[in-house]
PDB file of C-alpha atoms and ligand atoms in Angstrom:
ATOM      1  CA  UNK A  81      24.243 -44.980  19.790  1.00 95.00           C
ATOM      2  CA  UNK A  82      24.787 -45.109  16.053  1.00 98.00           C
ATOM      3  CA  UNK A  83      25.185 -48.905  15.954  1.00 98.00           C
ATOM      4  CA  UNK A  84      23.712 -51.216  18.573  1.00 98.00           C
ATOM      5  CA  UNK A  85      24.368 -54.913  18.218  1.00 98.00           C
ATOM      6  CA  UNK A  86      22.669 -57.018  20.867  1.00 98.00           C
ATOM      7  CA  UNK A  87      22.860 -60.732  21.556  1.00 98.00           C
ATOM      8  CA  UNK A  88      23.608 -61.799  18.004  1.00 98.00           C
ATOM      9  CA  UNK A  89      23.775 -65.535  17.364  1.00 98.00           C
ATOM     10  CA  UNK A  90      25.130 -66.764  14.049  1.00 98.00           C
ATOM     11  CA  UNK A  91      25.744 -70.327  12.878  1.00 98.00           C
ATOM     12  CA  UNK A  92      27.772 -71.915  10.094  1.00 98.00           C
ATOM     13  CA  UNK A  93      25.722 -75.089   9.771  1.00 96.00           C
ATOM     14  CA  UNK A  94      25.909 -76.656  13.227  1.00 96.00           C
ATOM     15  CA  UNK A  95      28.807 -74.500  14.340  1.00 97.00           C
ATOM     16  CA  UNK A  96      27.725 -71.705  16.695  1.00 98.00           C
ATOM     17  CA  UNK A  97      30.147 -69.015  15.489  1.00 98.00           C
ATOM     18  CA  UNK A  98      28.627 -66.035  17.353  1.00 98.00           C
ATOM     19  CA  UNK A  99      27.151 -66.463  20.808  1.00 98.00           C
ATOM     20  CA  UNK A 100      25.212 -63.502  22.150  1.00 98.00           C
ATOM     21  CA  UNK A 101      27.649 -61.038  20.588  1.00 98.00           C
ATOM     22  CA  UNK A 102      26.964 -57.517  21.771  1.00 98.00           C
ATOM     23  CA  UNK A 103      28.669 -54.239  20.873  1.00 98.00           C
ATOM     24  CA  UNK A 104      27.953 -50.556  20.282  1.00 98.00           C
ATOM     25  CA  UNK A 105      29.464 -47.730  18.290  1.00 98.00           C
ATOM     26  CA  UNK A 106      28.552 -44.131  19.120  1.00 98.00           C
ATOM     27  CA  UNK A 107      28.473 -41.301  16.596  1.00 97.00           C
ATOM     28  CA  UNK A 108      32.063 -40.208  15.865  1.00 96.00           C
ATOM     29  CA  UNK A 109      33.671 -43.085  17.708  1.00 98.00           C
ATOM     30  CA  UNK A 110      36.459 -45.380  16.557  1.00 98.00           C
ATOM     31  CA  UNK A 111      35.860 -48.800  18.096  1.00 98.00           C
ATOM     32  CA  UNK A 112      38.330 -51.664  17.737  1.00 98.00           C
ATOM     33  CA  UNK A 113      37.234 -55.296  17.681  1.00 98.00           C
ATOM     34  CA  UNK A 114      40.238 -57.460  18.472  1.00 98.00           C
ATOM     35  CA  UNK A 115      41.013 -61.079  19.243  1.00 97.00           C
ATOM     36  CA  UNK A 116      43.000 -64.062  18.103  1.00 96.00           C
ATOM     37  CA  UNK A 117      42.477 -65.920  14.819  1.00 95.00           C
ATOM     38  CA  UNK A 118      39.145 -67.625  14.310  1.00 96.00           C
ATOM     39  CA  UNK A 119      37.337 -66.006  17.249  1.00 97.00           C
ATOM     40  CA  UNK A 120      34.534 -64.526  15.147  1.00 98.00           C
ATOM     41  CA  UNK A 121      35.538 -60.956  14.344  1.00 98.00           C
ATOM     42  CA  UNK A 122      34.832 -61.208  10.611  1.00 98.00           C
ATOM     43  CA  UNK A 123      31.676 -63.195  11.372  1.00 98.00           C
ATOM     44  CA  UNK A 124      30.511 -60.285  13.543  1.00 98.00           C
ATOM     45  CA  UNK A 125      31.014 -57.760  10.732  1.00 98.00           C
ATOM     46  CA  UNK A 126      29.363 -60.047   8.163  1.00 98.00           C
ATOM     47  CA  UNK A 127      26.394 -60.591  10.473  1.00 98.00           C
ATOM     48  CA  UNK A 128      25.946 -56.826  10.855  1.00 98.00           C
ATOM     49  CA  UNK A 129      26.286 -56.322   7.104  1.00 97.00           C
ATOM     50  CA  UNK A 130      23.654 -58.939   6.260  1.00 97.00           C
ATOM     51  CA  UNK A 131      26.147 -61.232   4.520  1.00 97.00           C
ATOM     52  CA  UNK A 132      25.359 -63.836   7.172  1.00 97.00           C
ATOM     53  CA  UNK A 133      21.895 -64.181   8.641  1.00 96.00           C
ATOM     54  CA  UNK A 134      21.870 -64.216  12.447  1.00 97.00           C
ATOM     55  CA  UNK A 135      19.475 -66.765  13.972  1.00 97.00           C
ATOM     56  CA  UNK A 136      18.630 -64.364  16.776  1.00 98.00           C
ATOM     57  CA  UNK A 137      19.626 -60.999  18.190  1.00 98.00           C
ATOM     58  CA  UNK A 138      19.272 -57.477  16.944  1.00 98.00           C
ATOM     59  CA  UNK A 139      21.190 -54.919  14.899  1.00 98.00           C
ATOM     60  CA  UNK A 140      19.929 -51.348  15.211  1.00 98.00           C
ATOM     61  CA  UNK A 141      21.562 -48.627  13.119  1.00 98.00           C
ATOM     62  CA  UNK A 142      20.726 -44.963  13.397  1.00 97.00           C
ATOM     63  CA  UNK A 143      17.573 -45.845  15.340  1.00 97.00           C
ATOM     64  CA  UNK A 144      16.313 -48.375  12.839  1.00 97.00           C
ATOM     65  CA  UNK A 145      16.386 -52.150  13.055  1.00 98.00           C
ATOM     66  CA  UNK A 146      18.392 -53.626  10.175  1.00 98.00           C
ATOM     67  CA  UNK A 147      18.874 -57.204  11.430  1.00 97.00           C
ATOM     68  CA  UNK A 148      19.267 -59.643   8.556  1.00 91.00           C
ATOM     69  CA  UNK A 149      18.489 -57.106   5.821  1.00 97.00           C
ATOM     70  CA  UNK A 150      20.189 -57.722   2.502  1.00 96.00           C
ATOM     71  CA  UNK A 151      23.696 -56.243   2.275  1.00 96.00           C
ATOM     72  CA  UNK A 152      22.742 -53.570  -0.270  1.00 94.00           C
ATOM     73  CA  UNK A 153      20.004 -52.363   2.072  1.00 96.00           C
ATOM     74  CA  UNK A 154      22.417 -52.259   4.991  1.00 97.00           C
ATOM     75  CA  UNK A 155      24.778 -50.247   2.780  1.00 95.00           C
ATOM     76  CA  UNK A 156      21.942 -47.854   1.879  1.00 94.00           C
ATOM     77  CA  UNK A 157      21.184 -47.421   5.561  1.00 96.00           C
ATOM     78  CA  UNK A 158      24.718 -45.984   5.860  1.00 96.00           C
ATOM     79  CA  UNK A 159      27.146 -48.777   6.692  1.00 97.00           C
ATOM     80  CA  UNK A 160      30.226 -49.091   4.502  1.00 96.00           C
ATOM     81  CA  UNK A 161      32.077 -52.409   4.645  1.00 96.00           C
ATOM     82  CA  UNK A 162      35.669 -53.069   3.640  1.00 95.00           C
ATOM     83  CA  UNK A 163      36.125 -56.856   3.757  1.00 94.00           C
ATOM     84  CA  UNK A 164      39.279 -58.762   4.614  1.00 89.00           C
ATOM     85  CA  UNK A 165      39.904 -59.711   1.012  1.00 84.00           C
ATOM     86  CA  UNK A 166      40.558 -56.460  -0.842  1.00 74.00           C
ATOM     87  CA  UNK A 167      37.924 -56.325  -3.496  1.00 79.00           C
ATOM     88  CA  UNK A 168      39.200 -53.957  -6.127  1.00 90.00           C
ATOM     89  CA  UNK A 169      38.281 -54.413  -9.754  1.00 93.00           C
ATOM     90  CA  UNK A 170      41.715 -55.259 -11.211  1.00 93.00           C
ATOM     91  CA  UNK A 171      40.841 -54.435 -14.812  1.00 94.00           C
ATOM     92  CA  UNK A 172      39.176 -51.132 -14.060  1.00 95.00           C
ATOM     93  CA  UNK A 173      41.074 -47.867 -13.644  1.00 97.00           C
ATOM     94  CA  UNK A 174      41.493 -46.206 -10.266  1.00 97.00           C
ATOM     95  CA  UNK A 175      38.802 -43.695 -11.277  1.00 96.00           C
ATOM     96  CA  UNK A 176      36.362 -46.396 -12.358  1.00 95.00           C
ATOM     97  CA  UNK A 177      37.010 -48.330  -9.159  1.00 96.00           C
ATOM     98  CA  UNK A 178      36.087 -45.220  -7.178  1.00 96.00           C
ATOM     99  CA  UNK A 179      32.949 -44.650  -9.264  1.00 94.00           C
ATOM    100  CA  UNK A 180      31.835 -48.220  -8.529  1.00 92.00           C
ATOM    101  CA  UNK A 181      31.318 -47.100  -4.931  1.00 91.00           C
ATOM    102  CA  UNK A 182      28.736 -44.471  -5.839  1.00 90.00           C
ATOM    103  CA  UNK A 183      25.330 -45.730  -4.769  1.00 77.00           C
ATOM    104  CA  UNK A 184      22.794 -45.750  -7.576  1.00 70.00           C
ATOM    105  CA  UNK A 185      25.525 -44.514  -9.950  1.00 65.00           C
ATOM    106  CA  UNK A 186      24.853 -40.887  -9.049  1.00 69.00           C
ATOM    107  CA  UNK A 187      27.168 -38.590  -7.112  1.00 70.00           C
ATOM    108  CA  UNK A 188      25.313 -36.638  -4.449  1.00 69.00           C
ATOM    109  CA  UNK A 189      25.970 -32.976  -5.346  1.00 71.00           C
ATOM    110  CA  UNK A 190      23.356 -31.510  -3.043  1.00 76.00           C
ATOM    111  CA  UNK A 191      25.187 -32.307   0.202  1.00 80.00           C
ATOM    112  CA  UNK A 192      28.415 -30.294   0.655  1.00 79.00           C
ATOM    113  CA  UNK A 193      29.657 -32.950   3.081  1.00 82.00           C
ATOM    114  CA  UNK A 194      29.208 -35.741   0.543  1.00 89.00           C
ATOM    115  CA  UNK A 195      32.283 -37.518  -0.790  1.00 93.00           C
ATOM    116  CA  UNK A 196      33.430 -36.416  -4.229  1.00 92.00           C
ATOM    117  CA  UNK A 197      36.395 -37.530  -6.322  1.00 94.00           C
ATOM    118  CA  UNK A 198      38.172 -34.289  -5.301  1.00 93.00           C
ATOM    119  CA  UNK A 199      37.642 -35.042  -1.626  1.00 93.00           C
ATOM    120  CA  UNK A 200      38.949 -38.589  -2.122  1.00 94.00           C
ATOM    121  CA  UNK A 201      42.087 -37.160  -3.777  1.00 95.00           C
ATOM    122  CA  UNK A 202      42.634 -34.886  -0.773  1.00 92.00           C
ATOM    123  CA  UNK A 203      42.677 -37.914   1.529  1.00 91.00           C
ATOM    124  CA  UNK A 204      44.506 -40.215  -0.914  1.00 93.00           C
ATOM    125  CA  UNK A 205      46.816 -37.985  -3.011  1.00 93.00           C
ATOM    126  CA  UNK A 206      48.492 -40.906  -4.817  1.00 94.00           C
ATOM    127  CA  UNK A 207      45.222 -41.712  -6.574  1.00 95.00           C
ATOM    128  CA  UNK A 208      45.208 -38.377  -8.352  1.00 95.00           C
ATOM    129  CA  UNK A 209      48.421 -39.202 -10.213  1.00 94.00           C
ATOM    130  CA  UNK A 210      47.172 -42.658 -11.056  1.00 95.00           C
ATOM    131  CA  UNK A 211      43.526 -42.161 -12.033  1.00 96.00           C
ATOM    132  CA  UNK A 212      43.925 -44.045 -15.335  1.00 96.00           C
ATOM    133  CA  UNK A 213      46.012 -46.944 -14.056  1.00 96.00           C
ATOM    134  CA  UNK A 214      44.407 -50.312 -13.626  1.00 96.00           C
ATOM    135  CA  UNK A 215      43.643 -51.434 -10.100  1.00 94.00           C
ATOM    136  CA  UNK A 216      45.825 -54.504 -10.634  1.00 94.00           C
ATOM    137  CA  UNK A 217      48.895 -52.258 -10.975  1.00 95.00           C
ATOM    138  CA  UNK A 218      48.591 -50.810  -7.477  1.00 94.00           C
ATOM    139  CA  UNK A 219      50.533 -52.192  -4.516  1.00 91.00           C
ATOM    140  CA  UNK A 220      48.718 -54.078  -1.750  1.00 90.00           C
ATOM    141  CA  UNK A 221      48.569 -50.978   0.436  1.00 90.00           C
ATOM    142  CA  UNK A 222      47.328 -48.824  -2.433  1.00 93.00           C
ATOM    143  CA  UNK A 223      44.646 -51.395  -3.228  1.00 94.00           C
ATOM    144  CA  UNK A 224      43.561 -51.268   0.401  1.00 92.00           C
ATOM    145  CA  UNK A 225      43.308 -47.470   0.190  1.00 94.00           C
ATOM    146  CA  UNK A 226      41.352 -47.766  -3.053  1.00 96.00           C
ATOM    147  CA  UNK A 227      38.881 -50.127  -1.395  1.00 95.00           C
ATOM    148  CA  UNK A 228      38.452 -47.666   1.466  1.00 95.00           C
ATOM    149  CA  UNK A 229      38.098 -44.758  -0.987  1.00 96.00           C
ATOM    150  CA  UNK A 230      35.512 -46.622  -3.027  1.00 95.00           C
ATOM    151  CA  UNK A 231      33.517 -47.393   0.119  1.00 95.00           C
ATOM    152  CA  UNK A 232      33.631 -43.719   1.156  1.00 95.00           C
ATOM    153  CA  UNK A 233      32.109 -42.736  -2.212  1.00 95.00           C
ATOM    154  CA  UNK A 234      28.923 -44.373  -0.878  1.00 94.00           C
ATOM    155  CA  UNK A 235      28.845 -41.785   1.959  1.00 94.00           C
ATOM    156  CA  UNK A 236      28.681 -44.175   4.902  1.00 96.00           C
ATOM    157  CA  UNK A 237      27.971 -42.922   8.424  1.00 97.00           C
ATOM    158  CA  UNK A 238      29.833 -45.947   9.753  1.00 98.00           C
ATOM    159  CA  UNK A 239      32.818 -47.623   8.145  1.00 98.00           C
ATOM    160  CA  UNK A 240      33.488 -51.251   9.108  1.00 98.00           C
ATOM    161  CA  UNK A 241      37.023 -52.251   8.127  1.00 97.00           C
ATOM    162  CA  UNK A 242      38.315 -55.800   8.464  1.00 97.00           C
ATOM    163  CA  UNK A 243      42.099 -56.038   8.949  1.00 95.00           C
ATOM    164  CA  UNK A 244      43.115 -53.195   6.648  1.00 94.00           C
ATOM    165  CA  UNK A 245      46.815 -53.484   7.439  1.00 94.00           C
ATOM    166  CA  UNK A 246      47.214 -57.228   6.939  1.00 92.00           C
ATOM    167  CA  UNK A 247      50.297 -57.972   4.878  1.00 89.00           C
ATOM    168  CA  UNK A 248      51.321 -54.318   4.504  1.00 90.00           C
ATOM    169  CA  UNK A 249      54.771 -52.829   5.021  1.00 91.00           C
ATOM    170  CA  UNK A 250      55.257 -50.671   8.148  1.00 93.00           C
ATOM    171  CA  UNK A 251      55.136 -47.509   6.010  1.00 92.00           C
ATOM    172  CA  UNK A 252      51.829 -48.518   4.446  1.00 91.00           C
ATOM    173  CA  UNK A 253      50.459 -49.546   7.851  1.00 93.00           C
ATOM    174  CA  UNK A 254      51.120 -46.013   9.016  1.00 94.00           C
ATOM    175  CA  UNK A 255      49.494 -44.538   5.916  1.00 92.00           C
ATOM    176  CA  UNK A 256      46.368 -46.633   6.320  1.00 93.00           C
ATOM    177  CA  UNK A 257      46.267 -45.723  10.001  1.00 95.00           C
ATOM    178  CA  UNK A 258      46.605 -42.003   9.242  1.00 95.00           C
ATOM    179  CA  UNK A 259      43.894 -42.168   6.583  1.00 93.00           C
ATOM    180  CA  UNK A 260      41.495 -43.910   8.993  1.00 96.00           C
ATOM    181  CA  UNK A 261      42.227 -41.281  11.613  1.00 96.00           C
ATOM    182  CA  UNK A 262      41.521 -38.471   9.149  1.00 94.00           C
ATOM    183  CA  UNK A 263      38.308 -40.181   8.074  1.00 95.00           C
ATOM    184  CA  UNK A 264      37.249 -40.453  11.692  1.00 96.00           C
ATOM    185  CA  UNK A 265      38.043 -36.778  12.246  1.00 95.00           C
ATOM    186  CA  UNK A 266      35.849 -35.932   9.276  1.00 92.00           C
ATOM    187  CA  UNK A 267      32.937 -37.314  11.347  1.00 93.00           C
ATOM    188  CA  UNK A 268      32.606 -40.910  10.175  1.00 96.00           C
ATOM    189  CA  UNK A 269      32.374 -43.592  12.862  1.00 98.00           C
ATOM    190  CA  UNK A 270      34.635 -46.616  12.466  1.00 98.00           C
ATOM    191  CA  UNK A 271      34.404 -50.223  13.605  1.00 98.00           C
ATOM    192  CA  UNK A 272      37.909 -51.585  13.076  1.00 98.00           C
ATOM    193  CA  UNK A 273      38.995 -55.228  13.163  1.00 98.00           C
ATOM    194  CA  UNK A 274      42.789 -55.439  13.488  1.00 95.00           C
ATOM    195  CA  UNK A 275      45.624 -57.765  14.362  1.00 92.00           C
ATOM    196  CA  UNK A 276      47.995 -54.864  14.785  1.00 93.00           C
ATOM    197  CA  UNK A 277      47.255 -53.971  18.410  1.00 94.00           C
ATOM    198  CA  UNK A 278      49.472 -50.900  18.451  1.00 94.00           C
ATOM    199  CA  UNK A 279      47.853 -49.456  15.340  1.00 96.00           C
ATOM    200  CA  UNK A 280      44.338 -50.150  16.636  1.00 97.00           C
ATOM    201  CA  UNK A 281      45.055 -48.659  20.058  1.00 96.00           C
ATOM    202  CA  UNK A 282      46.541 -45.544  18.463  1.00 96.00           C
ATOM    203  CA  UNK A 283      43.224 -44.563  16.852  1.00 97.00           C
ATOM    204  CA  UNK A 284      40.503 -46.324  18.860  1.00 98.00           C
ATOM    205  CA  UNK A 285      38.438 -44.763  21.635  1.00 97.00           C
ATOM    206  CA  UNK A 286      37.077 -48.076  22.879  1.00 98.00           C
ATOM    207  CA  UNK A 287      37.949 -51.741  22.474  1.00 98.00           C
ATOM    208  CA  UNK A 288      36.080 -55.047  22.410  1.00 98.00           C
ATOM    209  CA  UNK A 289      38.012 -58.289  22.723  1.00 98.00           C
ATOM    210  CA  UNK A 290      36.558 -61.552  21.504  1.00 98.00           C
ATOM    211  CA  UNK A 291      37.108 -65.007  22.950  1.00 97.00           C
ATOM    212  CA  UNK A 292      35.875 -67.975  20.923  1.00 97.00           C
ATOM    213  CA  UNK A 293      32.512 -66.854  19.438  1.00 98.00           C
ATOM    214  CA  UNK A 294      31.776 -64.493  22.330  1.00 98.00           C
ATOM    215  CA  UNK A 295      32.613 -61.125  23.807  1.00 98.00           C
ATOM    216  CA  UNK A 296      35.463 -61.332  26.322  1.00 97.00           C
ATOM    217  CA  UNK A 297      36.235 -57.754  27.291  1.00 98.00           C
ATOM    218  CA  UNK A 298      34.826 -54.307  26.685  1.00 98.00           C
ATOM    219  CA  UNK A 299      36.378 -51.043  27.801  1.00 98.00           C
ATOM    220  CA  UNK A 300      38.307 -47.922  26.893  1.00 97.00           C
ATOM    221  CA  UNK A 301      41.825 -48.104  25.500  1.00 97.00           C
ATOM    222  CA  UNK A 302      43.172 -46.988  28.907  1.00 96.00           C
ATOM    223  CA  UNK A 303      41.174 -49.707  30.663  1.00 97.00           C
ATOM    224  CA  UNK A 304      42.602 -52.337  28.351  1.00 96.00           C
ATOM    225  CA  UNK A 305      46.148 -50.998  28.782  1.00 95.00           C
ATOM    226  CA  UNK A 306      45.718 -51.420  32.539  1.00 96.00           C
ATOM    227  CA  UNK A 307      44.241 -54.928  32.282  1.00 96.00           C
ATOM    228  CA  UNK A 308      47.117 -57.377  31.823  1.00 95.00           C
ATOM    229  CA  UNK A 309      44.802 -60.322  32.444  1.00 95.00           C
ATOM    230  CA  UNK A 310      42.435 -59.461  29.594  1.00 96.00           C
ATOM    231  CA  UNK A 311      45.362 -58.825  27.265  1.00 95.00           C
ATOM    232  CA  UNK A 312      46.960 -62.175  28.112  1.00 95.00           C
ATOM    233  CA  UNK A 313      43.683 -64.030  27.798  1.00 96.00           C
ATOM    234  CA  UNK A 314      42.414 -62.582  24.524  1.00 96.00           C
ATOM    235  CA  UNK A 315      45.394 -61.182  22.617  1.00 94.00           C
ATOM    236  CA  UNK A 316      48.712 -62.393  21.282  1.00 79.00           C
ATOM    237  CA  UNK A 317      51.029 -60.535  23.609  1.00 59.00           C
TER     238      UNK A 317
HETATM  239  N1  ATP B  88      32.176 -70.023   5.784  1.00 70.86           N
HETATM  240  C1  ATP B  88      32.439 -70.661   6.922  1.00 70.86           C
HETATM  241  N2  ATP B  88      31.984 -71.900   7.157  1.00 70.86           N
HETATM  242  C2  ATP B  88      32.243 -72.549   8.314  1.00 70.86           C
HETATM  243  N3  ATP B  88      32.965 -72.029   9.315  1.00 70.86           N
HETATM  244  C3  ATP B  88      33.460 -70.798   9.138  1.00 70.86           C
HETATM  245  C4  ATP B  88      33.227 -70.051   7.934  1.00 70.86           C
HETATM  246  N4  ATP B  88      33.843 -68.856   8.050  1.00 70.86           N
HETATM  247  C5  ATP B  88      34.434 -68.863   9.266  1.00 70.86           C
HETATM  248  N5  ATP B  88      34.201 -70.011   9.909  1.00 70.86           N
HETATM  249  C6  ATP B  88      34.662 -70.376  11.270  1.00 70.86           C
HETATM  250  O1  ATP B  88      34.049 -69.495  12.197  1.00 70.86           O
HETATM  251  C7  ATP B  88      34.977 -69.088  13.196  1.00 70.86           C
HETATM  252  C8  ATP B  88      35.106 -67.577  13.209  1.00 70.86           C
HETATM  253  O2  ATP B  88      35.689 -67.161  11.974  1.00 70.86           O
HETATM  254  P1  ATP B  88      35.992 -65.640  11.650  1.00 70.86           P
HETATM  255  O3  ATP B  88      36.432 -65.590  10.231  1.00 70.86           O
HETATM  256  O4  ATP B  88      34.847 -64.799  12.042  1.00 70.86           O
HETATM  257  O5  ATP B  88      37.209 -65.359  12.631  1.00 70.86           O
HETATM  258  P2  ATP B  88      38.117 -64.058  12.790  1.00 70.86           P
HETATM  259  O6  ATP B  88      38.063 -63.667  14.221  1.00 70.86           O
HETATM  260  O7  ATP B  88      37.744 -63.064  11.772  1.00 70.86           O
HETATM  261  O8  ATP B  88      39.574 -64.672  12.500  1.00 70.86           O
HETATM  262  P3  ATP B  88      40.842 -64.049  11.718  1.00 70.86           P
HETATM  263  O9  ATP B  88      41.517 -63.184  12.712  1.00 70.86           O
HETATM  264  O10 ATP B  88      41.653 -65.245  11.375  1.00 70.86           O
HETATM  265  O11 ATP B  88      40.342 -63.313  10.510  1.00 70.86           O
HETATM  266  C9  ATP B  88      36.276 -69.819  12.882  1.00 70.86           C
HETATM  267  O12 ATP B  88      36.342 -70.981  13.655  1.00 70.86           O
HETATM  268  C10 ATP B  88      36.150 -70.153  11.412  1.00 70.86           C
HETATM  269  O13 ATP B  88      36.875 -71.322  11.104  1.00 70.86           O
HETATM  270 MG1   MG B  89      38.712 -62.319  10.126  1.00 70.86          MG
END
């Protein structure tokens, strides 16, 4: 397993927001983490990323324990995180936004697989025409793509994306979906939090459903499709 999360417990003050949360992502897999509002999906990602400190449990990435490490160390270990709130730099150009994602400010030229600006442009052609425009002038969907592109510039092995299609038009939802699929096909594993069930199921290999603060269901996409009870219990259907 590339990512192994076992029995994570996370609190906000007295509130026990994650209770023995457990999930895995294998190399090359796309795994969806779904559930209704306020169940703890974002809390799970933040606890993995080191933005929240779990009180117990374990996060192992690429064979190494990373539980509770600072976020920049988790990023260096190879986890890229695209938070719910798109965090572009509105006053910086598209190019400068992308360069902000380069770890240590240096592009890795020694690895042919490493992400370069050219490779980003191949996946996100619109950015090439708009390299000098300010981030603020992009649409919501384009800003989402820019955030994903910037995160890829850090060469993650695993990309964790929190609700990338929220608030986007159907056309942009499809574009974001297609880009995530391409990224997955290029060998990067993805842990995807989504409200758009159809979109998530169209690219995921496996699914976890959360009930309040805990894991409710785990299985393949086909297993979930066949399980009306789990869908009714944990999803808005
Ligand atoms: N900073 C915080 N302080 C206190 N409680 C919080 C905080 N952030 C989230 N919570 C609570 O923790 C629970 C889980 O929140 P979380 O954001 O992880 O849910 P989610 O599954 O991502 O929901 P959504 O689908 O709405 O994004 C919710 O009850 C939420 O109100
Ligand atoms: Mg959330």
